[in-house]
């Protein structure tokens, strides 16, 4: 179950990156297209690994899968950032967390023609992780609107294709080679944003984009940390059997546990990043959700 440990560590790192993303999207880099462009362009850094990791040029089909995978990843990022810009994380996160694992599992069933399925304990763990993910971020006072649900669903579809295609890429070629090809796809997708006048206008007017000085340092540092988290998440996908790719999505509940801990620590000093309301009812809800997520993890670890 090495993939389970790797996935948990990746979500710890990604939780911290999420907080910085939210901060930048509500301040210095408010345009999700520009933010996605920068995030996608960061994928070109993977090219520096080529001399060190045994980079391969696979067949045309594998190249197509990897590039398409990278494009879906950038598409998912854009719609996710768009949702974060328009709505509170407490609305976006439970919507995405509940929908993404389901879409991923459906894609696995479709691509495998129904030959790959979960065992009963796996289904129980899968359900517990999704339930815990939704519960830990749910707020009675902030119901999910139809627009939020629509945008979150679009992001979930893109990310579902990314996760499932990534597994097929890693089944067909070595991990590092596959990862580099996927990042090349992300880079090419990011270049596509240059076709929009809106992005070009903001990119060539630095004072308006706010991408300078401390903002640039914060963004680049966060991208570096997020890259480590994404590599570990990709490694977990490569290690896990195909049937567990959707379960890795459902493990995002662990990320929300880390987010809850971080937000408690940061909310008093940086309320604009992620404000966390604290009351007996909310604490009880969070603890119950954490226990549910813990139950799902225990089933996966000890079954």
Short mmCIF file of N, CA and C in Angstrom, two decimals, residues 71 120 146 181 186 247-248 255 258 263 266 279 284 289:
data_model
loop_
_atom_site.label_atom_id
_atom_site.label_comp_id
_atom_site.label_asym_id
_atom_site.label_seq_id
_atom_site.Cartn_x
_atom_site.Cartn_y
_atom_site.Cartn_z
N UNK A 71 -3.12 18.49 -21.26
CA UNK A 71 -4.12 19.48 -21.66
C UNK A 71 -5.33 19.43 -20.74
N UNK A 120 -16.15 -5.17 -2.22
CA UNK A 120 -17.08 -4.55 -1.28
C UNK A 120 -16.36 -3.65 -0.27
N UNK A 146 -26.39 26.50 -8.33
CA UNK A 146 -26.35 25.74 -9.58
C UNK A 146 -25.15 26.13 -10.42
N UNK A 181 6.36 14.00 -20.44
CA UNK A 181 5.47 14.17 -21.60
C UNK A 181 4.16 14.84 -21.19
N UNK A 186 0.93 20.08 -20.73
CA UNK A 186 0.46 21.21 -19.92
C UNK A 186 1.04 22.52 -20.44
N UNK A 247 -10.09 6.16 -6.15
CA UNK A 247 -9.92 6.20 -4.71
C UNK A 247 -8.90 7.26 -4.32
N UNK A 248 -7.86 7.44 -5.15
CA UNK A 248 -6.89 8.50 -4.90
C UNK A 248 -7.58 9.86 -4.96
N UNK A 255 -6.75 15.83 2.34
CA UNK A 255 -6.29 17.20 2.09
C UNK A 255 -7.16 18.20 2.86
N UNK A 258 -6.13 18.43 6.43
CA UNK A 258 -4.97 19.30 6.57
C UNK A 258 -5.37 20.76 6.41
N UNK A 263 -6.11 26.12 8.42
CA UNK A 263 -6.99 27.28 8.48
C UNK A 263 -7.22 27.74 9.91
N UNK A 266 -4.11 29.70 10.66
CA UNK A 266 -3.92 30.92 9.90
C UNK A 266 -5.08 31.91 9.95
N UNK A 279 -16.91 26.85 16.30
CA UNK A 279 -17.99 26.73 17.28
C UNK A 279 -18.07 25.27 17.67
N UNK A 284 -17.57 19.73 16.16
CA UNK A 284 -18.15 18.38 16.21
C UNK A 284 -18.31 17.82 14.80
N UNK A 289 -16.41 14.18 10.60
CA UNK A 289 -15.95 13.98 9.22
C UNK A 289 -14.56 13.33 9.21
#
